[in-house]
C-alpha atoms as an extended CHARMM CRD file, in Angstrom:
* protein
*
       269  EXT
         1         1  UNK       CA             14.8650000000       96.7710000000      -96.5260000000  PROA      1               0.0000000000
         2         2  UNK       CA             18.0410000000       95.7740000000      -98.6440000000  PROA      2               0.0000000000
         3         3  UNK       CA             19.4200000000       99.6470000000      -98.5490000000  PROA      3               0.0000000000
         4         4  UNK       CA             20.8000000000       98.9340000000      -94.9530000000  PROA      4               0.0000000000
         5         5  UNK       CA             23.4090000000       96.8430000000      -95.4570000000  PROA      5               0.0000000000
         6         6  UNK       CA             24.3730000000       99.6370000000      -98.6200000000  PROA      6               0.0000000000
         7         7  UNK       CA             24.5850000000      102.1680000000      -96.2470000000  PROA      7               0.0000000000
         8         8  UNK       CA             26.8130000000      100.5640000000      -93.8030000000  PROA      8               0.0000000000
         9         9  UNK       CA             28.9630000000       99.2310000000      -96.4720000000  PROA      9               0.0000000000
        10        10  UNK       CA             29.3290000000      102.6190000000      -97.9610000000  PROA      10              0.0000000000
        11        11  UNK       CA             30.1230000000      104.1790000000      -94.1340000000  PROA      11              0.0000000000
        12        12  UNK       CA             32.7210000000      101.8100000000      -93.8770000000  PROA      12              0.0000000000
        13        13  UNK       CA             34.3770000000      101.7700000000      -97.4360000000  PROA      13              0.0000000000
        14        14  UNK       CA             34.5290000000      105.6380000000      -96.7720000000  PROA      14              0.0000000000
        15        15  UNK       CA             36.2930000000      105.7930000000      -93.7640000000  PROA      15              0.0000000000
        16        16  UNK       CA             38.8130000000      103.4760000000      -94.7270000000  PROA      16              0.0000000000
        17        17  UNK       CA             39.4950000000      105.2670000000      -97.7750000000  PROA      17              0.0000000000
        18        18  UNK       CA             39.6330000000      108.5290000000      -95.4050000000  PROA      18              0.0000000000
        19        19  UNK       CA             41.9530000000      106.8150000000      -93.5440000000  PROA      19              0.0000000000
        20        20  UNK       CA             44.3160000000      105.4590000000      -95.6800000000  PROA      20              0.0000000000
        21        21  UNK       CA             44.2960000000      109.1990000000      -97.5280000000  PROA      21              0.0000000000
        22        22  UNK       CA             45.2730000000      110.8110000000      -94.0370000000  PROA      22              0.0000000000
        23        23  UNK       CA             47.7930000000      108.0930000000      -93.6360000000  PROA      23              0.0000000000
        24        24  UNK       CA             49.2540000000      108.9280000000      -97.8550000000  PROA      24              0.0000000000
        25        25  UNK       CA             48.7590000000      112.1660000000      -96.8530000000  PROA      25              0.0000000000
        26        26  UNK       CA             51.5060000000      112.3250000000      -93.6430000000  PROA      26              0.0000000000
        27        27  UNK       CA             54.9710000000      112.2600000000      -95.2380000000  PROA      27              0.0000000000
        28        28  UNK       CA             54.2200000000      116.0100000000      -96.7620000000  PROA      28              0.0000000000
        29        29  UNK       CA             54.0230000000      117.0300000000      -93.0820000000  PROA      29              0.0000000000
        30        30  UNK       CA             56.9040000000      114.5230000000      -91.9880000000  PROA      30              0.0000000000
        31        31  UNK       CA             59.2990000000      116.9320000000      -93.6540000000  PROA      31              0.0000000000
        32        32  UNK       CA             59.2380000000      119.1930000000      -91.8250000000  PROA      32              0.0000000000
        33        33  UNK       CA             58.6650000000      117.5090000000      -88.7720000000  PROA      33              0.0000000000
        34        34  UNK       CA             62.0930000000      118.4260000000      -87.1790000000  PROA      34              0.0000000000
        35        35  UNK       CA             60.6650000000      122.2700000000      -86.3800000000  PROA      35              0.0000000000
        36        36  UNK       CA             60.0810000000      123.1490000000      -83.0090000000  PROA      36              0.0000000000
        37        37  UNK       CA             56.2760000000      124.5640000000      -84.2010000000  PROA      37              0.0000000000
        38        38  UNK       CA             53.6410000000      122.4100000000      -82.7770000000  PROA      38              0.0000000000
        39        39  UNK       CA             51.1090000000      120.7800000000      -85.2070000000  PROA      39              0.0000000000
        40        40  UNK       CA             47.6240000000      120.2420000000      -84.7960000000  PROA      40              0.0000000000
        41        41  UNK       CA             45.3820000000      118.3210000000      -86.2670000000  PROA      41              0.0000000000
        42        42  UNK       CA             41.6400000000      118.7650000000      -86.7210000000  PROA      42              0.0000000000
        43        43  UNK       CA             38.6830000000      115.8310000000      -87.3230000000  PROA      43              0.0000000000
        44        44  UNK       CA             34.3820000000      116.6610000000      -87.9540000000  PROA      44              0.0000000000
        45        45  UNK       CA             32.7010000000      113.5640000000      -88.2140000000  PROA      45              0.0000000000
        46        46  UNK       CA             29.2220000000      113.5370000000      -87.7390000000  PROA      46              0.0000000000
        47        47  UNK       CA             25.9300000000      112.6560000000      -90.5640000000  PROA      47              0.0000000000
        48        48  UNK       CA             25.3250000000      113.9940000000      -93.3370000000  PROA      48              0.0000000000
        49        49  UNK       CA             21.9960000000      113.7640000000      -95.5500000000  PROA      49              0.0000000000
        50        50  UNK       CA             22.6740000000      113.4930000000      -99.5010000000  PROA      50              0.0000000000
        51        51  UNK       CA             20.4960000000      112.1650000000     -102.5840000000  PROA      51              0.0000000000
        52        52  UNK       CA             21.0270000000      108.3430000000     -102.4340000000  PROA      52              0.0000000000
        53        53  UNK       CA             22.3030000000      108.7550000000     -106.8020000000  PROA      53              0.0000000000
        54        54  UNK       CA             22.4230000000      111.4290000000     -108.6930000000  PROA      54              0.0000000000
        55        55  UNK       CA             18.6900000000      112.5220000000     -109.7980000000  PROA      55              0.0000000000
        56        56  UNK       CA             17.3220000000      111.1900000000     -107.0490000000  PROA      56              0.0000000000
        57        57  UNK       CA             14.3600000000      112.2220000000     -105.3990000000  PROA      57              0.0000000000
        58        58  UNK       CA             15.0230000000      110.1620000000     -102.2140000000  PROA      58              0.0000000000
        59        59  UNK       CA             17.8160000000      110.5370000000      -99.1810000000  PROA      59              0.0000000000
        60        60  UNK       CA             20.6140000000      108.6810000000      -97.8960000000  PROA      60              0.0000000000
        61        61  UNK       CA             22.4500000000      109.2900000000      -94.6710000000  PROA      61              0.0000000000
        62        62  UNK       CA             26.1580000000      109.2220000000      -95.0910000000  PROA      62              0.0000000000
        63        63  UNK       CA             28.6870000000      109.9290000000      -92.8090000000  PROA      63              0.0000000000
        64        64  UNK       CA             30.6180000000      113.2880000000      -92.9400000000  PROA      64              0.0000000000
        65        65  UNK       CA             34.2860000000      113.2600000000      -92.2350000000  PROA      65              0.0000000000
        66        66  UNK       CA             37.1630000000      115.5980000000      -92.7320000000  PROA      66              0.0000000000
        67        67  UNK       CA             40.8490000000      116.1210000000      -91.3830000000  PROA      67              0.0000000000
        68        68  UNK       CA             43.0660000000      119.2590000000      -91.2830000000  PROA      68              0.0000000000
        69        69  UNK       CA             46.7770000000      119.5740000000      -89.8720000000  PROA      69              0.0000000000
        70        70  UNK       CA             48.0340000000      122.9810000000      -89.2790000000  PROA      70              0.0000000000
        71        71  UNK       CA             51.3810000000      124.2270000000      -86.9910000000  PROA      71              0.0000000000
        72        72  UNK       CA             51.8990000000      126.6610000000      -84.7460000000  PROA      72              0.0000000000
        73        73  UNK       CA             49.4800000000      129.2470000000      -84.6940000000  PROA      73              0.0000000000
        74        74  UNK       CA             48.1520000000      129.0380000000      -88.2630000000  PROA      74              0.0000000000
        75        75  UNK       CA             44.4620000000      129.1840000000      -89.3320000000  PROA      75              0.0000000000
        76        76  UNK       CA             43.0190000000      125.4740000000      -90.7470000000  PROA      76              0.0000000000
        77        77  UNK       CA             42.8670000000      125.8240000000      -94.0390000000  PROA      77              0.0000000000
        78        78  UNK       CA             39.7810000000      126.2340000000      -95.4340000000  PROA      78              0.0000000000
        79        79  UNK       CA             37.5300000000      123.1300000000      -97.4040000000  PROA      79              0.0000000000
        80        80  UNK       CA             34.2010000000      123.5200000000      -98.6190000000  PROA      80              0.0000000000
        81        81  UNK       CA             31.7790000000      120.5680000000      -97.3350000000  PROA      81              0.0000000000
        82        82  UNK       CA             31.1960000000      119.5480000000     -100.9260000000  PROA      82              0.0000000000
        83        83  UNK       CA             34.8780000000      119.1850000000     -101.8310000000  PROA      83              0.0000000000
        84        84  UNK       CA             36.1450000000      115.3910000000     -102.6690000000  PROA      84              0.0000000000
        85        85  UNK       CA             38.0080000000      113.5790000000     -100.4440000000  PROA      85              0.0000000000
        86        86  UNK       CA             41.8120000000      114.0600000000     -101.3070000000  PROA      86              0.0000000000
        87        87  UNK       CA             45.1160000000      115.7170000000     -100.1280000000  PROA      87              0.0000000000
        88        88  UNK       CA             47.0310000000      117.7680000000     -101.3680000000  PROA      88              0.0000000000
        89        89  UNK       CA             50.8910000000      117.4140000000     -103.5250000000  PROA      89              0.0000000000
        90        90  UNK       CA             51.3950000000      120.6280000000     -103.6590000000  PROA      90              0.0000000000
        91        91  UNK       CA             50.0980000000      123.5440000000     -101.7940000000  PROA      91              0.0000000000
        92        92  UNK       CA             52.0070000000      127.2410000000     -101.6840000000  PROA      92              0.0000000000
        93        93  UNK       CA             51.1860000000      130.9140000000     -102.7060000000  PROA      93              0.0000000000
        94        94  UNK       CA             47.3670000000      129.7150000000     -102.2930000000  PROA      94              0.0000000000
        95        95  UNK       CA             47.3840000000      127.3860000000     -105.0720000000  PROA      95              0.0000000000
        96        96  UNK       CA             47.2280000000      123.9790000000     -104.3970000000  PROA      96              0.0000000000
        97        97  UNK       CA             46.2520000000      120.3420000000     -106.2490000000  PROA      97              0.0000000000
        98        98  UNK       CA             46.2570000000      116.5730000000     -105.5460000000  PROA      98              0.0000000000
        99        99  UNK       CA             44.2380000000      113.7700000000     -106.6010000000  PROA      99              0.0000000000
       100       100  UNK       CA             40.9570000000      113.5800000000     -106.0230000000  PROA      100             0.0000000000
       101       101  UNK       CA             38.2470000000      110.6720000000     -104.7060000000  PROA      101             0.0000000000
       102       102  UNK       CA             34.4970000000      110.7330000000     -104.6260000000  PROA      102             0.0000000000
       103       103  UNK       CA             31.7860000000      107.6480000000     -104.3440000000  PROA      103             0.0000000000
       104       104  UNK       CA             28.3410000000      107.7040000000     -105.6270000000  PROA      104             0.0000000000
       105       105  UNK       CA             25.8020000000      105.6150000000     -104.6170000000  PROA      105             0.0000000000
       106       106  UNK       CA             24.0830000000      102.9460000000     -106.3270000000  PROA      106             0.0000000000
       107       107  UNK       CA             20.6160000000      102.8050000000     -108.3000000000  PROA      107             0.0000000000
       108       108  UNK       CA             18.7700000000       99.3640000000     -108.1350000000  PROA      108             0.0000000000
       109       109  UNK       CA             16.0910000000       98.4750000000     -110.8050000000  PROA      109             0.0000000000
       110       110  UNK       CA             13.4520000000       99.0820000000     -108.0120000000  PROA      110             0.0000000000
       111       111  UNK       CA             14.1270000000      102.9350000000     -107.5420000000  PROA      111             0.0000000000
       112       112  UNK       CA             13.7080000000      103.5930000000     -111.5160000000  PROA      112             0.0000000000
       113       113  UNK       CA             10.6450000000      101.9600000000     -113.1200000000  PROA      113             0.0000000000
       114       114  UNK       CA             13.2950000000       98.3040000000     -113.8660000000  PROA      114             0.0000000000
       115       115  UNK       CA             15.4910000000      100.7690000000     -115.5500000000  PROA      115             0.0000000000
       116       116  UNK       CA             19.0420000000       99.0350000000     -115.6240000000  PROA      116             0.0000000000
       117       117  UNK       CA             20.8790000000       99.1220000000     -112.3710000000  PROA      117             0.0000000000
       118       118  UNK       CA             23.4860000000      101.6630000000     -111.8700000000  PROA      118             0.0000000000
       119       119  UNK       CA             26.4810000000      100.3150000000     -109.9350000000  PROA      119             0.0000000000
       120       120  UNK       CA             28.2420000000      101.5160000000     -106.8520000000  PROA      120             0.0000000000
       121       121  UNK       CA             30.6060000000      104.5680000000     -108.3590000000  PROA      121             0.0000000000
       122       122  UNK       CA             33.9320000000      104.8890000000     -107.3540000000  PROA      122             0.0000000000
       123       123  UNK       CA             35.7030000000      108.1990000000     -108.7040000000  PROA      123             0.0000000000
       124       124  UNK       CA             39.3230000000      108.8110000000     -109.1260000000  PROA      124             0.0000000000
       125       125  UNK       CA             40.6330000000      112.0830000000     -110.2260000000  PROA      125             0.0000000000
       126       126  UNK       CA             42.4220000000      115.5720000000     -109.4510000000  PROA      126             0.0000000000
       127       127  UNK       CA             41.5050000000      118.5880000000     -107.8900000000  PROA      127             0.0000000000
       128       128  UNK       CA             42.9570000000      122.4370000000     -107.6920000000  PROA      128             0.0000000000
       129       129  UNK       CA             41.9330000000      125.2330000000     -105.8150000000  PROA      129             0.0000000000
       130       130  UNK       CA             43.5040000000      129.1320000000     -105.9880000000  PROA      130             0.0000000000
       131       131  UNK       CA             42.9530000000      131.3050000000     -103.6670000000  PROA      131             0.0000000000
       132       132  UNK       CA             42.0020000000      134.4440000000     -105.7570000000  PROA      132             0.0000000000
       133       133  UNK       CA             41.7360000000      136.9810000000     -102.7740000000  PROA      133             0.0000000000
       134       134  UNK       CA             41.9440000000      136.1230000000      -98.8960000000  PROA      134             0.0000000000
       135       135  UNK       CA             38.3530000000      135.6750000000      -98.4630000000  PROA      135             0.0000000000
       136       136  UNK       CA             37.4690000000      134.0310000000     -102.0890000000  PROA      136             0.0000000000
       137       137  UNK       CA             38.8940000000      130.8320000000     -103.3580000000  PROA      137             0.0000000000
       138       138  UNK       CA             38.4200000000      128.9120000000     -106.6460000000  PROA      138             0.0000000000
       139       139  UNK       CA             38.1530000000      125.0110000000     -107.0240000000  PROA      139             0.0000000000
       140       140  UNK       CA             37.7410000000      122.6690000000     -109.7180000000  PROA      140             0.0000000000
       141       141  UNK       CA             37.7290000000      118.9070000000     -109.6670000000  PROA      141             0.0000000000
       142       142  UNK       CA             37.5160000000      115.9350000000     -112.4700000000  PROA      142             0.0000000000
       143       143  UNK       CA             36.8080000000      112.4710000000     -111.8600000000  PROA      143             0.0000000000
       144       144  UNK       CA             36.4220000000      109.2890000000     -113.8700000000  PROA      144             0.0000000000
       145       145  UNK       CA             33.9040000000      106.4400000000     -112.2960000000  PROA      145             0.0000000000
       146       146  UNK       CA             36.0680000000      103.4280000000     -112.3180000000  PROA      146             0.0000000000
       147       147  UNK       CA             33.0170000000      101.5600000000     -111.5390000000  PROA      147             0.0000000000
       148       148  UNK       CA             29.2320000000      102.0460000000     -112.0500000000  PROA      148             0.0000000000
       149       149  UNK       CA             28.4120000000      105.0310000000     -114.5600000000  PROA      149             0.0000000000
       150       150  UNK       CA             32.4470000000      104.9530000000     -115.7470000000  PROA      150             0.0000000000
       151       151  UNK       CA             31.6630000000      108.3200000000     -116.7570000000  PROA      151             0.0000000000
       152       152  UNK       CA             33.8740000000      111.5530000000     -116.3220000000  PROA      152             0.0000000000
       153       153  UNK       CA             32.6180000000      114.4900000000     -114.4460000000  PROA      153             0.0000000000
       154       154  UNK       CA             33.6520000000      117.7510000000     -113.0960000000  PROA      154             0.0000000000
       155       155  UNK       CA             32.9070000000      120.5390000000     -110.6610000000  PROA      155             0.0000000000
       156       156  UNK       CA             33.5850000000      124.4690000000     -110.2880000000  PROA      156             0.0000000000
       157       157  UNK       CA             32.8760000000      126.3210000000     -107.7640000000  PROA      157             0.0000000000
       158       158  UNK       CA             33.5160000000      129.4850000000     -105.9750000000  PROA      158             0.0000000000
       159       159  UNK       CA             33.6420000000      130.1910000000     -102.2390000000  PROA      159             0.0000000000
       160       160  UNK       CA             33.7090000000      133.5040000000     -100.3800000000  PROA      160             0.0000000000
       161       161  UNK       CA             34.9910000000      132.8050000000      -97.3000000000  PROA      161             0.0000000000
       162       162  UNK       CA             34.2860000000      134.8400000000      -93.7080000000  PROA      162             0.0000000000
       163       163  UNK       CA             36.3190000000      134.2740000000      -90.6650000000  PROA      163             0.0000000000
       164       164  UNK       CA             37.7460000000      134.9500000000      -86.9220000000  PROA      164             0.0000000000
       165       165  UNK       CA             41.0320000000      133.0670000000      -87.1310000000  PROA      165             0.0000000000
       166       166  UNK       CA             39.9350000000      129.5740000000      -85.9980000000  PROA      166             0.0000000000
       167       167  UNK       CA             37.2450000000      130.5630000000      -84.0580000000  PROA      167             0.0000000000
       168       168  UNK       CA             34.4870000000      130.7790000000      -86.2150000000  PROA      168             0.0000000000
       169       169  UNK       CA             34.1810000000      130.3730000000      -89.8870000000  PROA      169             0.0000000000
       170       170  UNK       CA             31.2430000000      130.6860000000      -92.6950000000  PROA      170             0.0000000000
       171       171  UNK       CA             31.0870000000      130.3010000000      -96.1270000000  PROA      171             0.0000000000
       172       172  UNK       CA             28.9460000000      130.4230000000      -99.2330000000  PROA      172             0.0000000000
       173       173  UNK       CA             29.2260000000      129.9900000000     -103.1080000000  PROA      173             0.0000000000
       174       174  UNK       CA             28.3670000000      128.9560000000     -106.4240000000  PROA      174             0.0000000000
       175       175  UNK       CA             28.7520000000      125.7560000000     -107.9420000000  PROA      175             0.0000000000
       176       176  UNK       CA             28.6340000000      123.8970000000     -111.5040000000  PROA      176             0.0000000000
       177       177  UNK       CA             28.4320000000      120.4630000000     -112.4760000000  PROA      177             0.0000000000
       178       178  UNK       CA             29.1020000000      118.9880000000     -116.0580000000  PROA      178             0.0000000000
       179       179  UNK       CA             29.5100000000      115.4480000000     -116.1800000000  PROA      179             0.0000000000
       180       180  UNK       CA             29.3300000000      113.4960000000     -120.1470000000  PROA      180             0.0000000000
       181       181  UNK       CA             27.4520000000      111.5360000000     -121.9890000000  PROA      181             0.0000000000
       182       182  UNK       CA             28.1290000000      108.2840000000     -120.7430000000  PROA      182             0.0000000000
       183       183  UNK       CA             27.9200000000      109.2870000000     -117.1630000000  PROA      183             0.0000000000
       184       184  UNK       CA             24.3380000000      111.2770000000     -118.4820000000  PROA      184             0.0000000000
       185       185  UNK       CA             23.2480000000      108.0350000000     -119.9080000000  PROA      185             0.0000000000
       186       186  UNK       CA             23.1960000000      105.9900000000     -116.8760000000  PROA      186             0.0000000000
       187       187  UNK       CA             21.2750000000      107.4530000000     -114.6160000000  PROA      187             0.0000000000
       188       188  UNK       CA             19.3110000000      109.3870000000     -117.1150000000  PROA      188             0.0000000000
       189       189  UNK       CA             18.7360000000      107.8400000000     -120.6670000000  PROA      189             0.0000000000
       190       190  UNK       CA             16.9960000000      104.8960000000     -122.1040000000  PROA      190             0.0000000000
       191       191  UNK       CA             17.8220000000      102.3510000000     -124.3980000000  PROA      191             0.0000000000
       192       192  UNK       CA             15.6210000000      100.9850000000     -126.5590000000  PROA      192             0.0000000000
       193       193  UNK       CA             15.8160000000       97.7990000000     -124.9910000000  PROA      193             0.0000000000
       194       194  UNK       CA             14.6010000000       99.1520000000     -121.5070000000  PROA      194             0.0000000000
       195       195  UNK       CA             11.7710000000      100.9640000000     -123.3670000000  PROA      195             0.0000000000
       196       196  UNK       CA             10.7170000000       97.4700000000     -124.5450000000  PROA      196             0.0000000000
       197       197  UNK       CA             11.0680000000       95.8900000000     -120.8620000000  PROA      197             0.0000000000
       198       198  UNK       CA              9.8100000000       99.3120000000     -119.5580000000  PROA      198             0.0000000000
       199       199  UNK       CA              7.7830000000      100.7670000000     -121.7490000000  PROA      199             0.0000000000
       200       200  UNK       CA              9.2330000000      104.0660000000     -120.8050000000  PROA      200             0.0000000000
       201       201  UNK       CA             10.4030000000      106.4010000000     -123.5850000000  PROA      201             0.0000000000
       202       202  UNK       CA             14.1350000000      105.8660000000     -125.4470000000  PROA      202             0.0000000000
       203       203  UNK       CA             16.0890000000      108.8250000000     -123.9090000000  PROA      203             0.0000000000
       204       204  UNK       CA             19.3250000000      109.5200000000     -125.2390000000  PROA      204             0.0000000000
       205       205  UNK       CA             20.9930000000      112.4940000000     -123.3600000000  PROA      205             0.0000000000
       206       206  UNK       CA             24.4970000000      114.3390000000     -124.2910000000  PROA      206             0.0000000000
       207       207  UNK       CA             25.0880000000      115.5160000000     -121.0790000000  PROA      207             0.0000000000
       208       208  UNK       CA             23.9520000000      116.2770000000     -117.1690000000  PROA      208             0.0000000000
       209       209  UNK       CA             24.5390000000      119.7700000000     -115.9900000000  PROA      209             0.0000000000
       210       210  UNK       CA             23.5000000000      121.2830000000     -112.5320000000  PROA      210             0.0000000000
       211       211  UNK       CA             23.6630000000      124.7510000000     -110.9030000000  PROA      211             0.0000000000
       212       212  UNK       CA             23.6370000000      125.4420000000     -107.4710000000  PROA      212             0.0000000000
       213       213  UNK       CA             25.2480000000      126.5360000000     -104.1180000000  PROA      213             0.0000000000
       214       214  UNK       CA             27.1410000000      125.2040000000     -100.9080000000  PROA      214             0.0000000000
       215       215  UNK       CA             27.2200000000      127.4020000000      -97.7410000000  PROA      215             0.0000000000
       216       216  UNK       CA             28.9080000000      126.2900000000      -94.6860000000  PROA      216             0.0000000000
       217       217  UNK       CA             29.2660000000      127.3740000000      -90.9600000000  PROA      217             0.0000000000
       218       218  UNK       CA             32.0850000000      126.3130000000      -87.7360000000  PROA      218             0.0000000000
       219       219  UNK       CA             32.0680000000      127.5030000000      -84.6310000000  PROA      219             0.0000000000
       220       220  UNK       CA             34.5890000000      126.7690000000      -82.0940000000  PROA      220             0.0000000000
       221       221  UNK       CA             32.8550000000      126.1620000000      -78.4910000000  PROA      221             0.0000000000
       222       222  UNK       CA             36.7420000000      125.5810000000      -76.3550000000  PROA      222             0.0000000000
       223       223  UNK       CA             39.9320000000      125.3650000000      -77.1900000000  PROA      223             0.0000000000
       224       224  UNK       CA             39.2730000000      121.3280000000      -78.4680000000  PROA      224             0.0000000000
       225       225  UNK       CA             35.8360000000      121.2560000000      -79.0480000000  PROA      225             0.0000000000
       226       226  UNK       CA             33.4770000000      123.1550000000      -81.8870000000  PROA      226             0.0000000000
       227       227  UNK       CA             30.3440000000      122.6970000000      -84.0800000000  PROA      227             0.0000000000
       228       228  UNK       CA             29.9520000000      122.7210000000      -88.0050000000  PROA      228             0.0000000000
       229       229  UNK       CA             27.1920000000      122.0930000000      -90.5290000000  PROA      229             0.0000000000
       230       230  UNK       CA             26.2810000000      123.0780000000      -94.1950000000  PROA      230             0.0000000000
       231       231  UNK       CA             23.6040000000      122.8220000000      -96.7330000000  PROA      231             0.0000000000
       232       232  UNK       CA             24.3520000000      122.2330000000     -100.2290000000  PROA      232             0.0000000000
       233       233  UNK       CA             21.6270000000      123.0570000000     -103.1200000000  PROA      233             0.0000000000
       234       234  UNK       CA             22.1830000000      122.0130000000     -106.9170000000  PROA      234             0.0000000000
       235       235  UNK       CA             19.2530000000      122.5580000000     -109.6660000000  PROA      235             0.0000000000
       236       236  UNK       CA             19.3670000000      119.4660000000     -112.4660000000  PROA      236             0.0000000000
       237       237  UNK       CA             19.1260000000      121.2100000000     -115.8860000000  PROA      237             0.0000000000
       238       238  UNK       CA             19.3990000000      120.8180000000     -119.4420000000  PROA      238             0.0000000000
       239       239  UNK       CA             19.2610000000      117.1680000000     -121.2540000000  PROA      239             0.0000000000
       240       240  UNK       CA             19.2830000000      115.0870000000     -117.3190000000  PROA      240             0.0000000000
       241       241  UNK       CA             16.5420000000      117.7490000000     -116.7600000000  PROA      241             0.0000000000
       242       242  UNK       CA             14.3200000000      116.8130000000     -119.2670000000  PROA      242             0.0000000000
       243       243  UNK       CA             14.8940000000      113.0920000000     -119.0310000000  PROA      243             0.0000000000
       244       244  UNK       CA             11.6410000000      111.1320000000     -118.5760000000  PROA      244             0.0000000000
       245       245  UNK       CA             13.9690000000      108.9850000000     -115.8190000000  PROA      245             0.0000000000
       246       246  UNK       CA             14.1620000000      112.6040000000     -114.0280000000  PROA      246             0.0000000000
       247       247  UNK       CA             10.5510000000      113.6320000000     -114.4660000000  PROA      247             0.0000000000
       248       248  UNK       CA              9.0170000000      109.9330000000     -113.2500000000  PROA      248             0.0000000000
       249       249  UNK       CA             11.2510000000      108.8800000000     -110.6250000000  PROA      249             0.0000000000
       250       250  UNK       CA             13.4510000000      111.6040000000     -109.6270000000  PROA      250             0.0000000000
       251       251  UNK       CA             13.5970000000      115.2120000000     -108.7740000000  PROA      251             0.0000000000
       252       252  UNK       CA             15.8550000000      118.3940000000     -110.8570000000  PROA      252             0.0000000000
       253       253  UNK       CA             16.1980000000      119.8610000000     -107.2220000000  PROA      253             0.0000000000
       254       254  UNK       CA             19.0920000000      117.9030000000     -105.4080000000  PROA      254             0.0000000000
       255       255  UNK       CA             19.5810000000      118.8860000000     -101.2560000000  PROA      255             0.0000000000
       256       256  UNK       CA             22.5360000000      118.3560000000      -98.9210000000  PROA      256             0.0000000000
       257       257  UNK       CA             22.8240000000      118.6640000000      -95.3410000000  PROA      257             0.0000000000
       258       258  UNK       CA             24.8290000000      117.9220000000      -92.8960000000  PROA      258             0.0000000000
       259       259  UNK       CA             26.3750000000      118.5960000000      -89.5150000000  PROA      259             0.0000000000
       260       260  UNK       CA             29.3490000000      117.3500000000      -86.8960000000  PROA      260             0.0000000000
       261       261  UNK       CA             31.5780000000      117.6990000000      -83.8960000000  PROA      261             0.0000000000
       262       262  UNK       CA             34.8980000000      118.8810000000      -84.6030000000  PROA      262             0.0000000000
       263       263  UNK       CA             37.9080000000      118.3870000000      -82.0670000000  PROA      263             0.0000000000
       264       264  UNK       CA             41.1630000000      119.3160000000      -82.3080000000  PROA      264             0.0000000000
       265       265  UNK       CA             44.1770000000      117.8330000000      -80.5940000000  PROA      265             0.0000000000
       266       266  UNK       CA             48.0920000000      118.3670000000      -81.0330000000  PROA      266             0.0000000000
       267       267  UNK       CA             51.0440000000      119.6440000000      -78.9600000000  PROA      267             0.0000000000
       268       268  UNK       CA             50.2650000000      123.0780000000      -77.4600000000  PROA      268             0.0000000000
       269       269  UNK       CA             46.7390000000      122.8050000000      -76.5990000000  PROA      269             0.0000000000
């Protein structure tokens, strides 16, 4: 019963964080707000279903939210669902970076055997993405857990990318994700000193790797109003994999899913 309150506190702590990003994010746009092109702006909030910490084999709904400006008659650029929440500093010739923030939630002692709690994870880092051809983009991201695992960890990914101007929009694409040994550690090893409270194995992993894919879909109903959703797929391997935290508790298949209302307001329209 106590993962209520963790799950509205993590709904709100992530849209004020969205917020106050959007609101960083504004005086890139305010220099150029003297041109006569109109801009338009872009929000999709709706829920999302993701693995309440990583390795879990249990679900947590989260909300899903994400804002794009464009002006005039330019295409909203694309973001893959699984991208962190960020803007960018710069952004021309299809390459763009900016800092980078993601949350993960917490593991109690309950959802692991008494296994040492995991804190809430906040993650601060950078991101870049390049657009390599018009319909395939590259991304990569790095983050350091300020709180809870305090580990670093990092994704890659490619996305090909199929679309109608704004109208409709799809997308699918590989991803990887390394994280180190201290980050591996928390949510998958054992001390000693657990395996005497425990009596669960010592497990001392390097590292956590998984392998999967993100694919993503928008359709736009009116000239304000559309639908999007996405399913996201990663497969645990390596040390995490083998972890006897993983193999008791958890699951090495990790699912995503999510889906929203998008509506889009600005001059013009």
């Amino acid at each position: 019963m106590p993962a209520a309150p963790a799950i509205r506190s993590i709904v709100v702590n992530k849209a004020l964080v969205a917020a106050m990003l959007a609101a960083l994010a504004l005086p890139a746009y305010a220099q150029d707000a003297n041109t006569d092109e109109p801009r338009r702006t872009r929000v999709i909030l709706g829920p999302q279903l993701v693995p309440r910490y990583p390795g879990a084999d249990g679900m947590a709904v989260r909300p899903y939210i994400d804002v794009s400006r464009a002006r005039g008659d330019a295409d909203f650029r694309f973001e893959a669902p699984d991208e962190s929440t960020g803007f960018s500093l710069y952004d021309r010739d299809g390459l763009a970076f900016g800092p980078a923030l993601n949350f993960e939630g917490k593991r109690r002692r309950s959802d692991a055997g008494g296994l040492d709690e995991v804190g809430f994870s906040v993650e601060l880092g950078g991101a870049a993405s390049l657009a390599l051809t018009p319909s395939i983009r590259a991304r990569v991201e790095a983050r350091k857990g300020v709180s809870g695992h305090k580990g670093l960890i990092g994704m890659a990914g490619l996305d090909y990318v199929v679309r109608d101007g704004n109208r409709w929009l799809w997308s699918v694409g590989p991803r990887v994700t390394l994280a180190d040994a201290r980050y591996a550690r928390a949510y998958f090893g054992v001390t000693p000193r657990e395996t005497l409270a425990t009596g669960i194995a010592s497990y001392r992993p390097g590292s956590m790797v998984m392998v999967g894919a993100t694919g993503s879909a928008l359709r736009q109903l009116t000239t304000r109003w559309g639908l999007f959703g996405y399913a996201k797929y990663d497969r645990i391997v390596g040390d995490a994999a083998d972890s006897p935290v993983t193999r008791r508790f958890g699951d090495r298949n990790q699912w995503s899913a999510g889906a929203g209302v998008s509506y889009t307001f600005g001059r013009g329209l």
